[in-house]
Amino acid sequence: MYNHSGKYLTQSNGIYYFIRRVPTDLSDQYKSNKIKISLRTRNPSKANRCARSITQRLDDYWLGLRLQKMDIPAINLLRDTSDSNNNGFMLTDALDLYLKLKGTDKDKTFIRTAHRNTEYVIQVLGNKSVIAYSSSEAAQFRDWLIDKGMGKSTVKRVFSSIRSIINLTITEKGLEGTNGFLGTFIPEGLKETTRKPIPTHIIKDIQNKCMELDDDLRWLIALLSDTGMRLGEAVGLLKSDIILDTDTPHLNLIPHPWRRLKTSGSERKIPLVGASLWSAKRIKQSDLAN
């Protein structure tokens, strides 16, 4: 069947399936060269909506994987050739060293954050020797972050990341000089961005829609809605992590080889109630792989 998502729908025994080949450049990320998902519907309109949604999510995910494989674009054009830059490691070199030494056991978020914060500095101050950045330039960088609308805690996190990258390089390479990002004053009263909670009636509407559509994607949403889990925690669950034959049905949230938990305190038992209990039962009843 052709649709707005491409040639990704097929039908077997009246049930629609989403089928799409894995791009060649991302084949090392998958165990199979083809993705096949039962849409659990005989309705062509619903099948098309699901296919469009899955296609968009795959396209976004694959774009993220491709960007992670890229070096900082055109970084060679940003190199500062002044004499001061010959006195030590460039900031991009420091980033490579930092990730080599400290990033081996960290998740993708840690690596992505280090890259992003380094790119911020380069965008504002250029790519220079780590000991060439002055305290006045660090203050200029702070002002740029504030102008971008970042709150105090976010600015502090960015500075902490950059300080760590530069400090490690100075120590490891025995460079003589100071870290210009040390001691930069972060003013009080910066407006923090607060996330407003989703209204209860909207959550209820979403849960009802999940039960109406009743497919694996909706099970995931319903599971999240009443447990407060992180998305990464939920998608890394096994069926055996769902405990229903007890007085208090719950999820046994533990680390797995394919999904570590954010902190040691993240390992916990999560009670199942309402929509999350419905979702857990549907997952256990399904013929999905473990």
PDB file of C-alpha atoms in Angstrom, residues 46-274:
ATOM      1  CA  LYS A  46      -5.589   3.925  11.589  1.00  0.00           C
ATOM      2  CA  ALA A  47      -2.810   2.000   9.867  1.00  0.00           C
ATOM      3  CA  ASN A  48      -1.823   5.057   7.848  1.00  0.00           C
ATOM      4  CA  ARG A  49      -1.766   7.261  10.952  1.00  0.00           C
ATOM      5  CA  CYS A  50       0.389   4.756  12.813  1.00  0.00           C
ATOM      6  CA  ALA A  51       2.729   4.388   9.832  1.00  0.00           C
ATOM      7  CA  ARG A  52       3.180   8.139   9.555  1.00  0.00           C
ATOM      8  CA  SER A  53       3.908   8.385  13.279  1.00  0.00           C
ATOM      9  CA  ILE A  54       6.425   5.517  13.234  1.00  0.00           C
ATOM     10  CA  THR A  55       8.081   6.892  10.092  1.00  0.00           C
ATOM     11  CA  GLN A  56       8.536  10.322  11.677  1.00  0.00           C
ATOM     12  CA  ARG A  57       9.967   8.832  14.867  1.00  0.00           C
ATOM     13  CA  LEU A  58      12.379   6.631  12.924  1.00  0.00           C
ATOM     14  CA  ASP A  59      13.497   9.538  10.725  1.00  0.00           C
ATOM     15  CA  ASP A  60      14.145  11.704  13.802  1.00  0.00           C
ATOM     16  CA  TYR A  61      15.975   8.879  15.599  1.00  0.00           C
ATOM     17  CA  TRP A  62      18.126   8.050  12.576  1.00  0.00           C
ATOM     18  CA  LEU A  63      19.004  11.718  12.113  1.00  0.00           C
ATOM     19  CA  GLY A  64      20.177  11.800  15.732  1.00  0.00           C
ATOM     20  CA  LEU A  65      22.352   8.708  15.189  1.00  0.00           C
ATOM     21  CA  ARG A  66      23.924  10.251  12.090  1.00  0.00           C
ATOM     22  CA  LEU A  67      24.647  13.541  13.870  1.00  0.00           C
ATOM     23  CA  GLN A  68      26.325  11.671  16.736  1.00  0.00           C
ATOM     24  CA  LYS A  69      28.729  10.108  14.252  1.00  0.00           C
ATOM     25  CA  MET A  70      29.688  13.499  12.821  1.00  0.00           C
ATOM     26  CA  ASP A  71      32.630  15.580  13.957  1.00  0.00           C
ATOM     27  CA  ILE A  72      31.938  19.220  14.749  1.00  0.00           C
ATOM     28  CA  PRO A  73      31.132  20.573  11.244  1.00  0.00           C
ATOM     29  CA  ALA A  74      33.918  22.624   9.610  1.00  0.00           C
ATOM     30  CA  ILE A  75      35.858  22.779  12.859  1.00  0.00           C
ATOM     31  CA  ASN A  76      39.079  23.256  10.892  1.00  0.00           C
ATOM     32  CA  LEU A  77      37.781  26.627   9.734  1.00  0.00           C
ATOM     33  CA  LEU A  78      37.449  27.834  13.327  1.00  0.00           C
ATOM     34  CA  ARG A  79      41.051  27.306  14.363  1.00  0.00           C
ATOM     35  CA  ASP A  80      42.762  30.425  15.660  1.00  0.00           C
ATOM     36  CA  THR A  81      46.300  30.673  14.268  1.00  0.00           C
ATOM     37  CA  SER A  82      47.538  33.395  16.634  1.00  0.00           C
ATOM     38  CA  ASP A  83      50.725  32.764  18.584  1.00  0.00           C
ATOM     39  CA  SER A  84      48.822  32.167  21.792  1.00  0.00           C
ATOM     40  CA  ASN A  85      47.209  29.122  20.237  1.00  0.00           C
ATOM     41  CA  ASN A  86      50.560  27.404  19.800  1.00  0.00           C
ATOM     42  CA  ASN A  87      51.031  27.320  23.565  1.00  0.00           C
ATOM     43  CA  GLY A  88      49.144  24.163  24.430  1.00  0.00           C
ATOM     44  CA  PHE A  89      46.183  22.030  23.447  1.00  0.00           C
ATOM     45  CA  MET A  90      43.301  23.461  21.459  1.00  0.00           C
ATOM     46  CA  LEU A  91      39.865  23.272  23.075  1.00  0.00           C
ATOM     47  CA  THR A  92      38.759  20.619  20.567  1.00  0.00           C
ATOM     48  CA  ASP A  93      41.864  18.573  21.423  1.00  0.00           C
ATOM     49  CA  ALA A  94      40.996  18.951  25.097  1.00  0.00           C
ATOM     50  CA  LEU A  95      37.483  17.684  24.405  1.00  0.00           C
ATOM     51  CA  ASP A  96      38.870  14.591  22.654  1.00  0.00           C
ATOM     52  CA  LEU A  97      41.199  13.897  25.589  1.00  0.00           C
ATOM     53  CA  TYR A  98      38.404  14.441  28.113  1.00  0.00           C
ATOM     54  CA  LEU A  99      36.054  11.998  26.377  1.00  0.00           C
ATOM     55  CA  LYS A 100      38.845   9.468  25.903  1.00  0.00           C
ATOM     56  CA  LEU A 101      39.652   9.457  29.621  1.00  0.00           C
ATOM     57  CA  LYS A 102      36.276  10.150  31.204  1.00  0.00           C
ATOM     58  CA  GLY A 103      33.716   9.211  28.593  1.00  0.00           C
ATOM     59  CA  THR A 104      34.367   5.495  28.214  1.00  0.00           C
ATOM     60  CA  ASP A 105      31.778   4.411  30.786  1.00  0.00           C
ATOM     61  CA  LYS A 106      29.379   7.328  30.331  1.00  0.00           C
ATOM     62  CA  ASP A 107      26.109   7.404  28.397  1.00  0.00           C
ATOM     63  CA  LYS A 108      25.403   9.271  25.164  1.00  0.00           C
ATOM     64  CA  THR A 109      23.931  12.215  27.074  1.00  0.00           C
ATOM     65  CA  PHE A 110      27.272  12.877  28.808  1.00  0.00           C
ATOM     66  CA  ILE A 111      29.136  12.816  25.490  1.00  0.00           C
ATOM     67  CA  ARG A 112      26.529  14.917  23.690  1.00  0.00           C
ATOM     68  CA  THR A 113      26.538  17.523  26.485  1.00  0.00           C
ATOM     69  CA  ALA A 114      30.337  17.841  26.436  1.00  0.00           C
ATOM     70  CA  HIS A 115      30.272  18.352  22.660  1.00  0.00           C
ATOM     71  CA  ARG A 116      27.470  20.924  22.866  1.00  0.00           C
ATOM     72  CA  ASN A 117      29.129  22.994  25.599  1.00  0.00           C
ATOM     73  CA  THR A 118      32.428  22.992  23.726  1.00  0.00           C
ATOM     74  CA  GLU A 119      30.667  24.150  20.568  1.00  0.00           C
ATOM     75  CA  TYR A 120      29.112  26.996  22.565  1.00  0.00           C
ATOM     76  CA  VAL A 121      32.562  28.261  23.575  1.00  0.00           C
ATOM     77  CA  ILE A 122      33.902  27.955  20.033  1.00  0.00           C
ATOM     78  CA  GLN A 123      30.896  29.795  18.640  1.00  0.00           C
ATOM     79  CA  VAL A 124      31.485  32.760  20.969  1.00  0.00           C
ATOM     80  CA  LEU A 125      35.247  32.831  21.584  1.00  0.00           C
ATOM     81  CA  GLY A 126      36.763  30.643  18.886  1.00  0.00           C
ATOM     82  CA  ASN A 127      38.778  27.441  19.115  1.00  0.00           C
ATOM     83  CA  LYS A 128      41.957  28.362  20.975  1.00  0.00           C
ATOM     84  CA  SER A 129      44.543  26.876  23.278  1.00  0.00           C
ATOM     85  CA  VAL A 130      42.920  25.931  26.568  1.00  0.00           C
ATOM     86  CA  ILE A 131      45.263  28.327  28.411  1.00  0.00           C
ATOM     87  CA  ALA A 132      44.626  31.184  25.980  1.00  0.00           C
ATOM     88  CA  TYR A 133      41.112  31.935  27.212  1.00  0.00           C
ATOM     89  CA  SER A 134      41.063  34.913  29.578  1.00  0.00           C
ATOM     90  CA  SER A 135      38.754  35.575  32.508  1.00  0.00           C
ATOM     91  CA  SER A 136      37.240  38.495  30.594  1.00  0.00           C
ATOM     92  CA  GLU A 137      36.417  36.145  27.716  1.00  0.00           C
ATOM     93  CA  ALA A 138      34.809  33.744  30.175  1.00  0.00           C
ATOM     94  CA  ALA A 139      32.650  36.646  31.400  1.00  0.00           C
ATOM     95  CA  GLN A 140      31.736  37.409  27.789  1.00  0.00           C
ATOM     96  CA  PHE A 141      30.756  33.767  27.336  1.00  0.00           C
ATOM     97  CA  ARG A 142      28.642  33.894  30.518  1.00  0.00           C
ATOM     98  CA  ASP A 143      26.769  36.937  29.197  1.00  0.00           C
ATOM     99  CA  TRP A 144      26.120  35.131  25.916  1.00  0.00           C
ATOM    100  CA  LEU A 145      24.612  32.170  27.746  1.00  0.00           C
ATOM    101  CA  ILE A 146      22.378  34.490  29.772  1.00  0.00           C
ATOM    102  CA  ASP A 147      21.284  36.302  26.610  1.00  0.00           C
ATOM    103  CA  LYS A 148      20.230  32.916  25.228  1.00  0.00           C
ATOM    104  CA  GLY A 149      17.745  32.717  28.098  1.00  0.00           C
ATOM    105  CA  MET A 150      19.582  30.173  30.233  1.00  0.00           C
ATOM    106  CA  GLY A 151      18.873  30.143  33.966  1.00  0.00           C
ATOM    107  CA  LYS A 152      21.474  30.219  36.711  1.00  0.00           C
ATOM    108  CA  SER A 153      21.635  26.447  37.188  1.00  0.00           C
ATOM    109  CA  THR A 154      22.044  25.844  33.435  1.00  0.00           C
ATOM    110  CA  VAL A 155      24.832  28.437  33.141  1.00  0.00           C
ATOM    111  CA  LYS A 156      26.582  26.823  36.114  1.00  0.00           C
ATOM    112  CA  ARG A 157      26.358  23.384  34.487  1.00  0.00           C
ATOM    113  CA  VAL A 158      27.866  24.670  31.237  1.00  0.00           C
ATOM    114  CA  PHE A 159      30.749  26.347  33.092  1.00  0.00           C
ATOM    115  CA  SER A 160      31.321  23.249  35.218  1.00  0.00           C
ATOM    116  CA  SER A 161      31.613  21.141  32.066  1.00  0.00           C
ATOM    117  CA  ILE A 162      34.074  23.516  30.364  1.00  0.00           C
ATOM    118  CA  ARG A 163      36.162  23.921  33.527  1.00  0.00           C
ATOM    119  CA  SER A 164      36.452  20.136  33.859  1.00  0.00           C
ATOM    120  CA  ILE A 165      37.541  19.729  30.232  1.00  0.00           C
ATOM    121  CA  ILE A 166      40.227  22.414  30.527  1.00  0.00           C
ATOM    122  CA  ASN A 167      41.436  21.396  34.013  1.00  0.00           C
ATOM    123  CA  LEU A 168      41.954  17.805  32.927  1.00  0.00           C
ATOM    124  CA  THR A 169      44.040  18.854  29.918  1.00  0.00           C
ATOM    125  CA  ILE A 170      46.185  21.266  31.946  1.00  0.00           C
ATOM    126  CA  THR A 171      46.895  18.506  34.472  1.00  0.00           C
ATOM    127  CA  GLU A 172      47.410  15.654  31.999  1.00  0.00           C
ATOM    128  CA  LYS A 173      49.631  17.639  29.621  1.00  0.00           C
ATOM    129  CA  GLY A 174      51.525  19.601  32.273  1.00  0.00           C
ATOM    130  CA  LEU A 175      50.604  22.932  30.711  1.00  0.00           C
ATOM    131  CA  GLU A 176      51.727  26.141  32.383  1.00  0.00           C
ATOM    132  CA  GLY A 177      48.833  28.529  32.572  1.00  0.00           C
ATOM    133  CA  THR A 178      45.487  29.060  34.197  1.00  0.00           C
ATOM    134  CA  ASN A 179      41.933  28.096  33.421  1.00  0.00           C
ATOM    135  CA  GLY A 180      40.160  31.311  32.433  1.00  0.00           C
ATOM    136  CA  PHE A 181      36.789  29.796  33.292  1.00  0.00           C
ATOM    137  CA  LEU A 182      37.652  29.434  36.998  1.00  0.00           C
ATOM    138  CA  GLY A 183      35.909  31.816  39.364  1.00  0.00           C
ATOM    139  CA  THR A 184      33.582  33.406  36.810  1.00  0.00           C
ATOM    140  CA  PHE A 185      30.798  35.155  38.711  1.00  0.00           C
ATOM    141  CA  ILE A 186      27.292  33.864  38.004  1.00  0.00           C
ATOM    142  CA  PRO A 187      24.748  36.520  39.061  1.00  0.00           C
ATOM    143  CA  GLU A 188      21.777  35.758  41.252  1.00  0.00           C
ATOM    144  CA  GLY A 189      18.232  36.362  40.090  1.00  0.00           C
ATOM    145  CA  LEU A 190      18.510  34.751  36.668  1.00  0.00           C
ATOM    146  CA  LYS A 191      15.089  33.596  35.610  1.00  0.00           C
ATOM    147  CA  GLU A 192      14.839  29.823  35.687  1.00  0.00           C
ATOM    148  CA  THR A 193      12.693  28.076  33.108  1.00  0.00           C
ATOM    149  CA  THR A 194      10.099  25.978  34.904  1.00  0.00           C
ATOM    150  CA  ARG A 195       8.158  23.182  33.310  1.00  0.00           C
ATOM    151  CA  LYS A 196       4.471  23.283  34.032  1.00  0.00           C
ATOM    152  CA  PRO A 197       2.852  19.927  34.816  1.00  0.00           C
ATOM    153  CA  ILE A 198       0.461  18.444  32.287  1.00  0.00           C
ATOM    154  CA  PRO A 199      -3.123  19.056  33.493  1.00  0.00           C
ATOM    155  CA  THR A 200      -4.787  15.958  34.948  1.00  0.00           C
ATOM    156  CA  HIS A 201      -7.704  16.062  32.513  1.00  0.00           C
ATOM    157  CA  ILE A 202      -5.308  15.992  29.557  1.00  0.00           C
ATOM    158  CA  ILE A 203      -3.483  12.993  31.038  1.00  0.00           C
ATOM    159  CA  LYS A 204      -6.845  11.228  31.434  1.00  0.00           C
ATOM    160  CA  ASP A 205      -7.742  12.005  27.808  1.00  0.00           C
ATOM    161  CA  ILE A 206      -4.400  10.612  26.634  1.00  0.00           C
ATOM    162  CA  GLN A 207      -4.844   7.468  28.725  1.00  0.00           C
ATOM    163  CA  ASN A 208      -8.340   6.918  27.302  1.00  0.00           C
ATOM    164  CA  LYS A 209      -6.977   7.327  23.763  1.00  0.00           C
ATOM    165  CA  CYS A 210      -4.245   4.805  24.535  1.00  0.00           C
ATOM    166  CA  MET A 211      -6.834   2.255  25.637  1.00  0.00           C
ATOM    167  CA  GLU A 212      -8.903   2.994  22.550  1.00  0.00           C
ATOM    168  CA  LEU A 213      -6.040   2.512  20.072  1.00  0.00           C
ATOM    169  CA  ASP A 214      -4.572  -0.351  22.142  1.00  0.00           C
ATOM    170  CA  ASP A 215      -1.227  -0.976  20.409  1.00  0.00           C
ATOM    171  CA  ASP A 216       2.350  -1.293  21.607  1.00  0.00           C
ATOM    172  CA  LEU A 217       3.163   2.406  21.218  1.00  0.00           C
ATOM    173  CA  ARG A 218       0.106   3.357  23.247  1.00  0.00           C
ATOM    174  CA  TRP A 219       1.009   0.758  25.911  1.00  0.00           C
ATOM    175  CA  LEU A 220       4.316   2.565  26.353  1.00  0.00           C
ATOM    176  CA  ILE A 221       2.633   5.967  26.752  1.00  0.00           C
ATOM    177  CA  ALA A 222       0.110   4.579  29.241  1.00  0.00           C
ATOM    178  CA  LEU A 223       2.901   2.889  31.199  1.00  0.00           C
ATOM    179  CA  LEU A 224       4.755   6.199  31.499  1.00  0.00           C
ATOM    180  CA  SER A 225       1.647   8.172  32.427  1.00  0.00           C
ATOM    181  CA  ASP A 226       1.101   6.557  35.827  1.00  0.00           C
ATOM    182  CA  THR A 227       4.644   5.550  36.828  1.00  0.00           C
ATOM    183  CA  GLY A 228       6.804   8.651  36.358  1.00  0.00           C
ATOM    184  CA  MET A 229       9.518   6.586  34.681  1.00  0.00           C
ATOM    185  CA  ARG A 230      12.005   8.058  32.257  1.00  0.00           C
ATOM    186  CA  LEU A 231      11.399   7.067  28.643  1.00  0.00           C
ATOM    187  CA  GLY A 232      14.740   5.245  28.497  1.00  0.00           C
ATOM    188  CA  GLU A 233      13.823   3.247  31.598  1.00  0.00           C
ATOM    189  CA  ALA A 234      10.511   2.136  30.111  1.00  0.00           C
ATOM    190  CA  VAL A 235      11.747   1.072  26.675  1.00  0.00           C
ATOM    191  CA  GLY A 236      14.510  -1.002  28.288  1.00  0.00           C
ATOM    192  CA  LEU A 237      12.145  -3.182  30.327  1.00  0.00           C
ATOM    193  CA  LEU A 238      11.791  -6.930  29.935  1.00  0.00           C
ATOM    194  CA  LYS A 239       8.476  -8.726  30.327  1.00  0.00           C
ATOM    195  CA  SER A 240      10.036 -10.460  33.311  1.00  0.00           C
ATOM    196  CA  ASP A 241      10.448  -7.041  34.952  1.00  0.00           C
ATOM    197  CA  ILE A 242       6.647  -6.771  35.121  1.00  0.00           C
ATOM    198  CA  ILE A 243       5.403  -8.451  38.304  1.00  0.00           C
ATOM    199  CA  LEU A 244       1.620  -8.956  38.338  1.00  0.00           C
ATOM    200  CA  ASP A 245       1.073 -12.119  40.414  1.00  0.00           C
ATOM    201  CA  THR A 246       1.393 -10.357  43.760  1.00  0.00           C
ATOM    202  CA  ASP A 247      -0.752  -8.324  46.137  1.00  0.00           C
ATOM    203  CA  THR A 248       0.941  -5.166  44.839  1.00  0.00           C
ATOM    204  CA  PRO A 249       1.589  -5.371  41.073  1.00  0.00           C
ATOM    205  CA  HIS A 250       4.793  -3.512  40.250  1.00  0.00           C
ATOM    206  CA  LEU A 251       7.712  -3.008  37.886  1.00  0.00           C
ATOM    207  CA  ASN A 252      11.112  -4.260  38.961  1.00  0.00           C
ATOM    208  CA  LEU A 253      13.316  -1.516  37.518  1.00  0.00           C
ATOM    209  CA  ILE A 254      16.864  -2.882  37.310  1.00  0.00           C
ATOM    210  CA  PRO A 255      19.835  -2.243  35.004  1.00  0.00           C
ATOM    211  CA  HIS A 256      20.287  -4.403  31.906  1.00  0.00           C
ATOM    212  CA  PRO A 257      23.269  -4.788  29.554  1.00  0.00           C
ATOM    213  CA  TRP A 258      21.433  -2.772  26.877  1.00  0.00           C
ATOM    214  CA  ARG A 259      20.124  -0.080  29.253  1.00  0.00           C
ATOM    215  CA  ARG A 260      21.900   1.255  32.312  1.00  0.00           C
ATOM    216  CA  LEU A 261      20.068   3.347  34.888  1.00  0.00           C
ATOM    217  CA  LYS A 262      20.936   7.004  35.395  1.00  0.00           C
ATOM    218  CA  THR A 263      21.986   6.630  39.036  1.00  0.00           C
ATOM    219  CA  SER A 264      22.263   3.846  41.605  1.00  0.00           C
ATOM    220  CA  GLY A 265      19.126   5.246  43.226  1.00  0.00           C
ATOM    221  CA  SER A 266      17.217   4.724  39.990  1.00  0.00           C
ATOM    222  CA  GLU A 267      16.957   1.007  40.713  1.00  0.00           C
ATOM    223  CA  ARG A 268      13.552   0.642  42.347  1.00  0.00           C
ATOM    224  CA  LYS A 269      10.155  -1.054  42.451  1.00  0.00           C
ATOM    225  CA  ILE A 270       7.351   0.996  40.885  1.00  0.00           C
ATOM    226  CA  PRO A 271       3.731   0.206  41.835  1.00  0.00           C
ATOM    227  CA  LEU A 272       1.351  -0.322  38.923  1.00  0.00           C
ATOM    228  CA  VAL A 273      -2.005   1.442  39.104  1.00  0.00           C
ATOM    229  CA  GLY A 274      -4.613   2.774  36.709  1.00  0.00           C
TER     230      GLY A 274
END
